[in-house]
Coordinates of C-alpha atoms in Angstrom, one line a residue:
Chain A
M1 CA 131.5 111.0 104.3
S2 CA 129.5 113.0 106.7
N3 CA 126.9 115.4 105.5
K4 CA 125.7 118.7 107.0
V5 CA 122.0 118.7 107.4
L6 CA 119.5 121.4 107.5
V7 CA 116.4 120.7 109.4
L8 CA 113.2 123.1 109.5
G9 CA 111.7 123.6 112.8
E10 CA 108.0 124.3 112.7
A11 CA 106.2 126.2 115.4
R12 CA 102.4 126.3 115.8
E13 CA 100.8 128.6 118.1
G14 CA 104.1 129.4 119.9
A15 CA 105.2 125.8 120.5
L16 CA 107.4 123.6 118.4
R17 CA 105.6 120.7 116.6
N18 CA 106.5 117.1 117.2
V19 CA 107.8 116.8 113.5
S20 CA 110.6 119.2 114.2
Y21 CA 112.1 116.7 116.6
E22 CA 111.4 113.7 114.2
A23 CA 113.1 115.7 111.5
I24 CA 116.2 116.0 113.6
A25 CA 116.1 112.3 114.3
A26 CA 115.8 111.6 110.4
A27 CA 118.6 114.4 109.8
K28 CA 121.0 112.5 112.4
Q29 CA 120.6 109.2 110.4
I30 CA 121.5 110.8 107.1
S31 CA 124.1 113.1 108.6
D32 CA 126.6 110.2 109.2
G33 CA 128.1 112.3 112.1
G34 CA 127.9 115.5 110.2
E35 CA 126.3 118.6 111.7
V36 CA 122.6 119.0 112.1
V37 CA 121.4 122.5 111.8
S38 CA 117.9 123.4 112.6
V39 CA 116.2 126.5 111.1
L40 CA 113.4 128.4 112.9
L41 CA 111.7 131.2 110.9
G42 CA 108.9 133.6 112.6
D43 CA 108.6 136.9 114.2
S44 CA 109.5 135.8 117.6
V45 CA 111.0 132.4 117.8
G46 CA 114.3 132.7 119.7
E47 CA 112.7 131.2 122.9
L48 CA 111.9 128.1 121.1
A49 CA 115.5 127.4 119.9
A50 CA 117.0 125.9 123.1
E51 CA 114.5 123.0 123.0
L52 CA 115.8 121.8 119.5
G53 CA 119.2 121.4 121.0
K54 CA 117.8 119.0 123.6
Y55 CA 116.4 116.8 120.9
G56 CA 119.7 116.5 119.0
A57 CA 120.3 119.8 116.9
D58 CA 124.0 120.9 117.0
R59 CA 123.1 124.4 115.9
V60 CA 120.1 126.5 115.5
I61 CA 119.7 129.4 113.2
T62 CA 116.8 131.7 113.8
V63 CA 115.6 134.2 111.2
E64 CA 113.0 136.9 112.7
H65 CA 111.3 139.5 110.9
P66 CA 107.7 140.9 111.3
H67 CA 106.9 139.4 107.7
L68 CA 107.5 136.0 108.9
K69 CA 104.9 136.2 111.5
Q70 CA 102.6 134.2 109.3
Y71 CA 103.7 131.7 106.8
T72 CA 103.9 132.7 103.0
S73 CA 105.8 130.8 100.4
D74 CA 107.4 133.9 99.5
G75 CA 108.6 135.0 102.9
F76 CA 109.6 131.8 104.1
G77 CA 111.2 130.8 100.8
Q78 CA 113.4 134.0 101.0
A79 CA 114.4 133.4 104.7
L80 CA 115.1 129.9 104.0
L81 CA 117.2 130.4 100.6
A82 CA 119.3 132.8 102.5
V83 CA 120.1 130.1 105.1
I84 CA 120.8 127.5 102.6
D85 CA 123.1 129.9 100.8
Q86 CA 125.0 130.6 104.1
E87 CA 125.3 126.9 105.1
N88 CA 125.6 125.1 102.0
P89 CA 124.0 121.7 103.2
E90 CA 124.2 118.3 101.8
V91 CA 120.8 117.4 103.0
I92 CA 117.6 119.4 103.9
V93 CA 114.8 118.0 106.0
F94 CA 111.3 119.3 106.2
G95 CA 108.1 117.8 107.9
H96 CA 105.5 116.8 105.4
T97 CA 103.2 119.3 106.9
A98 CA 100.8 121.9 105.2
L99 CA 103.7 124.2 105.5
G100 CA 106.2 121.8 104.5
K101 CA 104.3 120.5 101.6
D102 CA 103.7 124.1 100.4
L103 CA 107.2 125.4 100.7
S104 CA 109.4 122.3 99.6
P105 CA 108.7 122.4 95.9
K106 CA 109.5 126.2 95.7
I107 CA 112.9 125.5 97.3
A108 CA 113.6 122.5 95.3
S109 CA 112.8 124.2 92.1
K110 CA 114.8 127.3 92.8
L111 CA 117.8 125.0 93.7
Q112 CA 117.1 122.8 90.7
I113 CA 117.3 119.6 92.8
G114 CA 115.1 116.6 93.3
L115 CA 112.7 116.3 96.3
I116 CA 111.5 113.0 97.8
S117 CA 108.1 113.9 99.6
D118 CA 106.3 112.3 102.4
V119 CA 108.9 109.9 103.5
T120 CA 107.9 107.5 106.2
S121 CA 111.2 105.6 106.8
I122 CA 114.8 105.6 105.9
E123 CA 116.8 102.8 105.4
G124 CA 120.7 102.8 105.7
E125 CA 122.8 105.7 106.9
G126 CA 124.7 108.7 105.4
D127 CA 125.1 108.7 101.7
A128 CA 123.8 105.1 101.5
A129 CA 120.4 106.2 102.8
V130 CA 117.3 105.4 100.6
F131 CA 113.9 106.6 101.3
I132 CA 110.6 105.0 101.6
R133 CA 107.3 106.6 101.0
P134 CA 103.8 105.4 100.5
I135 CA 102.3 105.7 97.0
Y136 CA 98.9 105.1 95.7
S137 CA 97.7 106.4 99.0
G138 CA 99.4 103.6 101.0
K139 CA 98.4 100.8 98.8
A140 CA 102.1 100.3 97.8
F141 CA 105.4 101.7 98.9
E142 CA 108.4 102.9 96.9
K143 CA 112.0 103.0 97.8
V144 CA 113.8 106.0 96.4
K145 CA 117.2 107.6 96.1
V146 CA 118.6 110.8 95.2
K147 CA 120.8 110.5 92.1
D148 CA 122.9 113.4 92.7
G149 CA 122.9 116.9 94.2
I150 CA 121.4 117.9 97.6
K151 CA 119.4 115.3 99.3
F152 CA 116.0 116.9 100.1
I153 CA 113.2 115.1 101.7
T154 CA 109.9 115.8 103.7
I155 CA 109.0 113.4 106.4
R156 CA 105.5 112.3 107.3
P157 CA 104.6 113.3 110.8
N158 CA 104.2 110.5 113.3
N159 CA 106.5 107.9 111.5
I160 CA 110.1 108.6 112.5
A161 CA 110.7 108.4 116.2
P162 CA 112.3 111.5 117.8
L163 CA 115.4 110.9 119.8
A164 CA 114.9 111.0 123.6
K165 CA 115.2 114.4 125.1
D166 CA 118.4 115.2 126.7
D167 CA 118.2 118.2 129.0
S168 CA 122.0 118.3 129.3
K169 CA 122.6 118.9 125.7
S170 CA 122.3 122.2 124.2
A171 CA 122.8 123.8 120.6
D172 CA 124.6 126.9 119.7
V173 CA 122.1 129.4 118.6
S174 CA 122.7 132.2 116.1
S175 CA 120.5 134.5 114.1
L176 CA 120.6 135.6 110.5
S177 CA 119.2 138.9 109.4
V178 CA 117.4 138.5 106.1
D179 CA 115.6 141.3 104.2
I180 CA 112.0 139.9 103.4
T181 CA 110.5 141.9 100.6
N182 CA 107.9 141.8 97.9
L183 CA 105.3 139.2 99.4
R184 CA 102.9 138.4 96.8
T185 CA 100.4 137.1 99.2
I186 CA 98.6 138.7 102.1
I187 CA 96.9 136.5 104.8
K188 CA 93.8 138.2 105.8
E189 CA 92.3 135.7 108.4
V190 CA 92.7 132.3 109.8
V191 CA 89.6 130.6 110.8
R192 CA 90.4 127.7 113.4
K193 CA 88.2 124.8 112.6
S194 CA 90.5 122.1 113.9
S195 CA 88.9 122.2 117.3
E196 CA 90.9 122.0 120.5
G197 CA 94.5 121.8 119.1
V198 CA 94.9 118.2 118.3
D199 CA 95.9 117.9 114.6
L200 CA 94.4 115.0 112.8
S201 CA 97.8 114.1 110.8
E202 CA 99.8 114.3 114.0
A203 CA 97.3 112.8 116.4
K204 CA 98.4 109.6 118.2
V205 CA 94.7 108.5 118.5
V206 CA 92.0 109.1 115.7
I207 CA 88.4 108.3 116.3
A208 CA 86.6 108.3 113.0
G209 CA 82.9 108.3 112.2
G210 CA 81.3 107.2 109.0
R211 CA 77.6 107.1 107.8
G212 CA 76.7 105.0 110.8
V213 CA 77.1 108.2 112.7
K214 CA 74.0 109.4 111.3
S215 CA 74.0 113.2 111.9
E216 CA 76.2 116.0 113.0
E217 CA 75.2 115.6 116.6
G218 CA 76.2 111.8 116.3
F219 CA 79.8 113.0 116.3
G220 CA 79.3 114.0 119.9
P221 CA 80.1 110.6 121.4
L222 CA 83.0 110.2 119.4
K223 CA 84.4 113.8 120.3
E224 CA 84.1 112.7 124.1
L225 CA 86.0 109.5 123.4
A226 CA 88.7 111.5 121.5
D227 CA 89.0 113.9 124.4
V228 CA 89.6 111.2 127.0
L229 CA 92.2 109.8 124.8
G230 CA 93.7 113.1 123.8
G231 CA 92.9 112.2 120.2
A232 CA 91.4 113.9 117.1
V233 CA 88.1 113.2 115.4
G234 CA 88.1 112.1 111.7
A235 CA 85.5 111.0 109.2
S236 CA 85.0 108.8 106.2
R237 CA 84.0 110.3 102.9
G238 CA 80.4 109.1 103.4
A239 CA 80.0 111.1 106.6
C240 CA 81.4 114.3 104.9
D241 CA 79.4 113.9 101.8
A242 CA 76.2 113.5 104.1
D243 CA 77.0 116.9 105.7
Y244 CA 77.7 115.4 109.0
C245 CA 81.0 117.1 109.2
D246 CA 83.5 119.4 107.4
Y247 CA 85.6 117.9 104.7
S248 CA 88.7 118.9 106.7
L249 CA 88.0 115.8 108.7
Q250 CA 87.9 113.2 105.8
I251 CA 90.3 110.5 106.0
G252 CA 91.2 108.4 102.8
Q253 CA 92.3 108.4 99.1
T254 CA 90.9 111.9 98.7
G255 CA 91.3 113.7 102.0
K256 CA 94.0 113.0 104.7
V257 CA 96.2 110.0 105.2
V258 CA 96.7 109.3 108.9
T259 CA 99.1 106.9 110.8
P260 CA 98.1 107.2 114.4
D261 CA 99.1 104.6 117.1
L262 CA 95.3 103.9 117.3
Y263 CA 92.7 104.3 115.0
I264 CA 89.0 103.7 116.0
A265 CA 86.5 103.3 113.1
A266 CA 82.9 103.8 114.2
G267 CA 80.1 103.2 111.9
I268 CA 82.6 103.0 109.0
S269 CA 82.0 100.3 106.4
G270 CA 85.7 100.3 105.0
A271 CA 85.3 101.2 101.5
I272 CA 89.0 100.7 99.6
Q273 CA 89.2 104.4 99.5
H274 CA 88.9 104.9 103.2
L275 CA 91.4 102.1 103.8
A276 CA 93.8 103.9 101.7
G277 CA 93.9 106.7 104.3
M278 CA 94.2 104.8 107.3
S279 CA 95.4 101.1 106.7
N280 CA 98.9 102.0 107.8
S281 CA 97.8 102.8 111.4
K282 CA 99.5 100.7 114.1
I283 CA 96.4 99.5 115.7
I284 CA 93.0 99.5 114.0
V285 CA 89.7 99.1 116.0
A286 CA 86.5 98.6 114.2
I287 CA 82.9 99.2 115.5
N288 CA 80.1 98.5 113.2
K289 CA 76.7 96.9 113.5
D290 CA 77.3 94.8 110.3
P291 CA 79.6 91.8 111.0
E292 CA 80.3 91.5 107.3
A293 CA 81.7 95.2 107.0
N294 CA 84.8 95.4 105.1
I295 CA 86.5 97.3 107.9
F296 CA 86.8 94.1 110.0
K297 CA 89.2 92.9 107.6
V298 CA 91.8 95.3 108.4
A299 CA 91.0 95.7 112.0
D300 CA 93.2 94.3 114.8
Y301 CA 90.4 94.2 117.2
G302 CA 86.5 94.5 116.3
I303 CA 83.3 94.9 118.2
V304 CA 80.0 94.1 116.4
G305 CA 77.5 96.5 117.8
D306 CA 75.8 99.8 117.7
L307 CA 78.3 102.5 117.9
F308 CA 76.0 104.6 120.1
E309 CA 76.2 102.0 122.6
V310 CA 79.7 101.1 122.3
V311 CA 81.5 104.4 122.2
P312 CA 80.0 105.9 125.4
M313 CA 81.0 102.5 127.0
L314 CA 84.5 102.9 125.9
T315 CA 84.8 106.4 127.0
E316 CA 83.9 105.3 130.5
E317 CA 86.1 102.4 130.6
F318 CA 89.1 104.7 129.3
K319 CA 88.3 107.2 132.0
K320 CA 88.4 104.4 134.7
L321 CA 91.6 103.1 133.1
K322 CA 93.2 106.8 133.3
V323 CA 92.1 107.2 137.0
N324 CA 93.8 103.8 138.0
A325 CA 96.9 104.6 136.1
Chain B
M1 CA 91.2 135.1 80.6
N2 CA 93.9 132.4 79.5
I3 CA 93.3 129.4 81.9
Y4 CA 95.4 126.4 81.9
V5 CA 94.6 123.2 83.9
L6 CA 97.2 120.6 84.6
V7 CA 95.7 117.0 84.6
K8 CA 97.1 113.7 85.4
R9 CA 95.8 110.4 84.4
T10 CA 95.7 108.0 87.3
F11 CA 94.6 104.6 88.3
D12 CA 90.9 104.4 89.4
T13 CA 90.6 104.8 93.2
E14 CA 88.7 101.3 93.1
E15 CA 91.9 99.7 91.7
R16 CA 93.8 97.1 93.6
I17 CA 97.5 97.5 93.1
V18 CA 99.5 94.6 91.7
V19 CA 103.2 94.5 91.7
S20 CA 105.4 92.4 89.7
G21 CA 109.1 92.8 88.9
G22 CA 109.3 95.7 91.3
K23 CA 106.7 97.7 89.1
I24 CA 103.0 98.5 89.3
Q25 CA 101.1 96.4 86.8
E26 CA 98.9 98.6 84.7
D27 CA 97.5 96.0 82.5
G28 CA 93.5 96.0 82.5
A29 CA 93.5 98.7 85.1
E30 CA 91.0 101.4 84.9
F31 CA 92.2 104.9 84.5
I32 CA 90.5 108.3 85.5
I33 CA 91.3 111.9 85.7
N34 CA 93.1 112.4 89.2
P35 CA 90.3 113.3 91.4
Y36 CA 91.8 116.5 92.6
D37 CA 92.5 117.6 89.1
E38 CA 88.6 117.2 88.4
Y39 CA 87.9 120.0 91.0
A40 CA 90.6 122.2 89.0
I41 CA 88.8 121.6 85.8
E42 CA 85.5 122.4 87.2
E43 CA 86.8 125.7 88.8
A44 CA 88.5 126.5 85.6
I45 CA 85.2 126.2 83.7
Q46 CA 83.5 128.3 86.2
V47 CA 85.9 131.0 86.1
R48 CA 85.8 131.1 82.4
D49 CA 82.0 131.3 82.3
A50 CA 82.0 134.2 84.8
Q51 CA 85.1 136.1 83.2
G52 CA 85.3 134.9 79.6
G53 CA 88.4 133.5 78.1
E54 CA 89.5 129.9 77.5
V55 CA 90.3 126.9 79.3
T56 CA 93.1 124.6 78.1
V57 CA 93.6 121.1 79.8
L58 CA 97.2 120.1 79.6
T59 CA 98.6 116.4 80.5
M60 CA 101.9 114.7 79.9
G61 CA 102.4 111.0 79.1
G62 CA 101.5 108.7 76.4
E63 CA 98.6 108.3 73.7
E64 CA 96.3 106.6 76.1
A65 CA 95.8 110.0 78.2
E66 CA 93.9 111.3 75.2
K67 CA 90.8 109.8 76.8
Q68 CA 91.2 111.7 80.1
L69 CA 91.9 114.9 78.0
R70 CA 88.4 114.1 75.9
T71 CA 86.7 113.8 79.2
A72 CA 87.8 117.2 80.3
L73 CA 86.7 118.7 77.1
A74 CA 83.5 117.1 77.6
M75 CA 83.1 118.8 81.0
G76 CA 83.5 122.1 79.1
A77 CA 87.2 122.8 78.5
D78 CA 87.9 124.4 75.2
K79 CA 91.4 122.9 74.2
A80 CA 93.6 120.2 75.0
V81 CA 97.3 119.7 75.0
L82 CA 99.0 116.4 75.3
I83 CA 102.8 116.4 75.8
N84 CA 103.6 113.0 74.6
T85 CA 106.7 111.8 76.3
E86 CA 106.3 108.1 75.6
D87 CA 109.1 107.9 73.1
D88 CA 111.6 110.0 74.9
V89 CA 111.8 109.5 78.7
E90 CA 111.4 106.3 80.7
D91 CA 111.2 107.6 84.2
M92 CA 110.3 111.2 85.0
D93 CA 110.3 112.6 88.5
E94 CA 108.7 115.8 89.6
F95 CA 111.7 117.8 88.7
A96 CA 111.6 116.7 85.1
A97 CA 107.8 116.8 84.8
A98 CA 107.7 120.5 86.1
F99 CA 110.5 121.3 83.7
V100 CA 108.7 120.0 80.6
I101 CA 105.3 121.6 81.4
S102 CA 107.1 124.9 82.2
E103 CA 108.8 124.8 79.1
Y104 CA 105.5 124.4 77.3
L105 CA 103.8 127.2 79.3
K106 CA 106.7 129.8 79.4
D107 CA 105.5 131.7 76.1
K108 CA 101.7 131.0 76.7
N109 CA 101.2 133.8 79.1
P110 CA 98.5 132.1 81.3
D111 CA 96.6 134.4 83.8
L112 CA 95.7 131.4 85.9
I113 CA 96.9 127.9 86.0
L114 CA 94.9 125.3 88.2
A115 CA 96.0 121.8 89.2
G116 CA 95.1 119.2 91.7
N117 CA 96.9 119.6 95.1
V118 CA 98.1 116.0 94.8
A119 CA 97.9 113.2 92.4
I120 CA 96.5 110.0 94.1
D121 CA 99.3 107.8 92.6
G122 CA 102.7 109.6 93.3
G123 CA 101.2 111.8 96.0
S124 CA 103.9 114.3 96.2
G125 CA 102.0 117.3 95.2
Q126 CA 105.3 118.9 93.9
V127 CA 104.6 119.6 90.3
G128 CA 102.1 122.6 90.4
P129 CA 104.3 124.6 92.8
R130 CA 107.4 123.7 90.8
V131 CA 105.9 125.0 87.6
A132 CA 104.8 128.3 89.3
E133 CA 108.3 129.0 90.6
S134 CA 109.9 128.2 87.1
L135 CA 107.2 130.4 85.6
G136 CA 108.1 132.9 88.1
I137 CA 104.5 133.4 89.4
N138 CA 102.9 133.1 92.7
Y139 CA 101.1 129.9 94.0
V140 CA 98.5 129.0 96.4
T141 CA 98.0 125.3 97.3
T142 CA 94.9 123.4 98.7
I143 CA 92.3 126.1 98.0
T144 CA 88.8 125.6 98.8
N145 CA 87.3 128.9 97.4
L146 CA 88.5 131.3 94.7
E147 CA 87.1 134.8 93.9
I148 CA 88.6 136.9 91.1
N149 CA 88.0 140.6 90.9
G150 CA 90.0 142.2 88.0
T151 CA 93.5 141.1 88.9
T152 CA 92.8 140.7 92.7
V153 CA 92.1 137.2 93.8
T154 CA 90.7 136.3 97.4
I155 CA 91.3 132.7 98.3
K156 CA 90.3 130.4 101.0
R157 CA 92.7 127.4 101.5
D158 CA 92.6 124.5 103.9
V159 CA 95.6 124.4 106.2
E160 CA 95.4 121.1 108.2
G161 CA 91.7 121.7 108.9
D162 CA 91.8 125.5 109.5
T163 CA 90.8 128.0 106.8
E164 CA 93.1 130.6 105.6
V165 CA 91.7 133.5 103.9
L166 CA 94.2 135.5 101.7
E167 CA 94.6 137.8 98.9
T168 CA 96.9 137.7 96.1
S169 CA 96.9 138.6 92.3
L170 CA 97.1 137.2 88.8
P171 CA 98.9 135.6 87.1
L172 CA 98.7 132.8 89.7
L173 CA 98.8 128.9 90.1
V174 CA 96.5 127.3 92.5
T175 CA 96.1 123.7 93.5
A176 CA 92.6 122.2 94.3
Q177 CA 91.7 120.7 97.6
Q178 CA 88.4 118.8 98.1
G179 CA 85.5 121.1 98.8
L180 CA 86.3 123.5 96.1
N181 CA 83.3 122.8 94.2
E182 CA 81.2 119.8 92.8
P183 CA 82.8 118.6 89.5
R184 CA 80.1 118.2 86.8
Y185 CA 79.7 114.9 84.9
P186 CA 80.3 115.3 81.1
S187 CA 76.9 115.7 79.4
L188 CA 76.0 113.7 76.4
P189 CA 76.1 117.0 74.0
G190 CA 79.2 117.7 76.0
I191 CA 80.6 114.4 74.9
M192 CA 79.6 114.9 71.2
K193 CA 81.1 118.4 71.1
A194 CA 84.5 117.3 72.8
K195 CA 85.2 115.0 69.8
K196 CA 85.3 118.2 67.6
K197 CA 87.5 120.3 70.1
P198 CA 91.0 120.8 69.3
L199 CA 93.5 118.4 70.8
E200 CA 97.2 119.2 70.3
E201 CA 100.0 116.6 70.5
V202 CA 103.4 118.0 71.2
E203 CA 106.9 116.3 71.6
L204 CA 109.8 117.2 73.6
D205 CA 111.6 117.9 70.2
D206 CA 108.8 120.6 69.6
L207 CA 109.7 122.2 72.8
D208 CA 113.5 122.1 72.1
I209 CA 113.9 119.8 75.1
D210 CA 116.8 117.5 75.1
E211 CA 116.7 114.2 77.0
D212 CA 119.6 115.4 79.2
D213 CA 117.5 118.3 80.3
V214 CA 114.8 115.9 81.9
E215 CA 117.2 113.5 83.5
A216 CA 115.3 112.7 86.8
K217 CA 117.2 113.9 90.2
T218 CA 115.6 110.9 92.1
E219 CA 115.4 107.2 91.2
T220 CA 112.8 104.6 92.3
I221 CA 114.7 101.7 93.3
E222 CA 111.8 99.3 94.2
I223 CA 108.0 99.3 94.6
Y224 CA 106.5 96.8 96.9
L225 CA 103.2 96.2 98.6
P226 CA 102.7 96.7 102.4
P227 CA 102.8 93.5 104.5
K228 CA 99.4 91.9 104.4
K229 CA 97.3 92.3 107.7
E230 CA 96.5 89.2 109.5
A231 CA 92.7 89.0 110.2
G232 CA 91.8 90.6 113.5
K233 CA 90.2 89.5 116.5
V234 CA 86.4 90.1 116.7
L235 CA 85.3 90.2 120.2
E236 CA 82.2 88.2 121.7
G237 CA 80.1 87.9 124.7
E238 CA 78.0 90.7 126.4
L239 CA 78.7 93.9 124.9
A240 CA 79.8 95.4 128.3
D241 CA 82.5 92.7 128.7
Q242 CA 83.6 93.3 125.0
V243 CA 84.2 96.9 125.9
K244 CA 86.2 95.9 129.1
E245 CA 88.2 93.4 127.0
L246 CA 88.9 96.0 124.4
V247 CA 90.2 98.4 126.7
Q248 CA 92.4 95.9 128.5
L249 CA 93.8 94.6 124.9
L250 CA 94.6 98.1 123.9
H251 CA 96.2 98.8 127.2
S252 CA 98.2 95.7 127.9
E253 CA 98.6 93.9 124.7
A254 CA 98.8 96.6 122.0
K255 CA 100.0 99.1 124.5
V256 CA 98.6 102.1 122.5
V257 CA 96.7 103.7 125.4

């Protein structure tokens, strides 16, 4: 039986996040030929709607309201519940982003349904679909199914490939007017700390530093390498505890879990708690002075050496590669 | 102020995971308070010390979770509640867990409920917000700072590395992110006192909950370990050559750059 799937599109600073397209690809797999409907919420999101069609959405519904300019669970919750009420989907897909994590339990609770969070892959199609998600911070995986009712999942960014963009495709765009009232949270200010845009959890390349970085300034060479590769900088708990960087950069069992294509660990020993946050990365490179460091056990490639020598050399080599490409 | 903290007993972060018969083996494993819940407990104690009132720590599970509740009492919580589900429910999902906790809390009139933003075992981060929604109160997740002035609450929360500053009011549920505070260790006098603090145990019957009410909406079919990684390649030779080789490998062999 085909399923109608509702997918939440997510914009950040006026552009759609990749996970919006990944969610459409997930939706297609579960829809079994059913309609895939993307939802966009904001104060002015109409212009982004067309893009979702090119990635496979059959239809796009926008809800625009001044109270949706910034995310609040109350505002987005009211808008989304109105869309769900109108559409009666069999499946709902969100990204497992800060927004998705915050909003999805509210919707699930309101609808009295199950929710499978942080899905990294989907096996099978249509109603037979089962969902795979990491547990124990990636030390194990579980395969979960929905027993009955709406299938509601959030997907981890960077794990489910989006469909190829097809400029010839377009989606029907309609808007729904929803009265957004009684917001219990007022956003006063957003202080941007995640520098220069590349989000750690969505980055294709992560350059992470540990205690071996030795100081706040020590992150400089890592940042330069990240910039050349269009990646983000992360850190081990050791580096955060030593005040070399902000906790928002921490990768590990406490902290963020990342699965980039390339993870470069510089001066990180590789404690089990750190490995939990990055061991599912596609390719891991370890740079450490200590040849016995645990990180070499999970690394695909390793260089035994001083990160302050190796990292700048790597930056230069990658620059050359980019020039020649 | 009437403060509740939702606590979960989890595997120690050092534990290796062993799977047999499609389930995680718990025999011999060390258990701790979920690390994010420790931030929640610490914050609750600090709020109580500043504002007055009482901190109750609440968990769900079997008898063995008493140990984690005693630890929370030793840190400084005033009372503990164990909702013992051991005899009644086999597999709980987030829907069921939130239902039970909400049923317990619905007539307790909490001003503030704190929880960890995620448990390091299941890792879904659903139960806190679900409980708030069931109780009809507002929630704020992944907080790194909490200031309470009368019923006005000013919060800083972590949003993928950015900090959002927001204002809301009590009653409220918040979930703790790392960086919120530095959880204290239980002191020796604290541990002695904890033994005499009240620890109430309730079962689903006491809450008028039928087994049908807590029928999970989702079902785990299988648990398995990720494929073991082959030992990688540690490069050799002059450092400059190693760097060149690495870049070539990443470009041509791994094709990630």
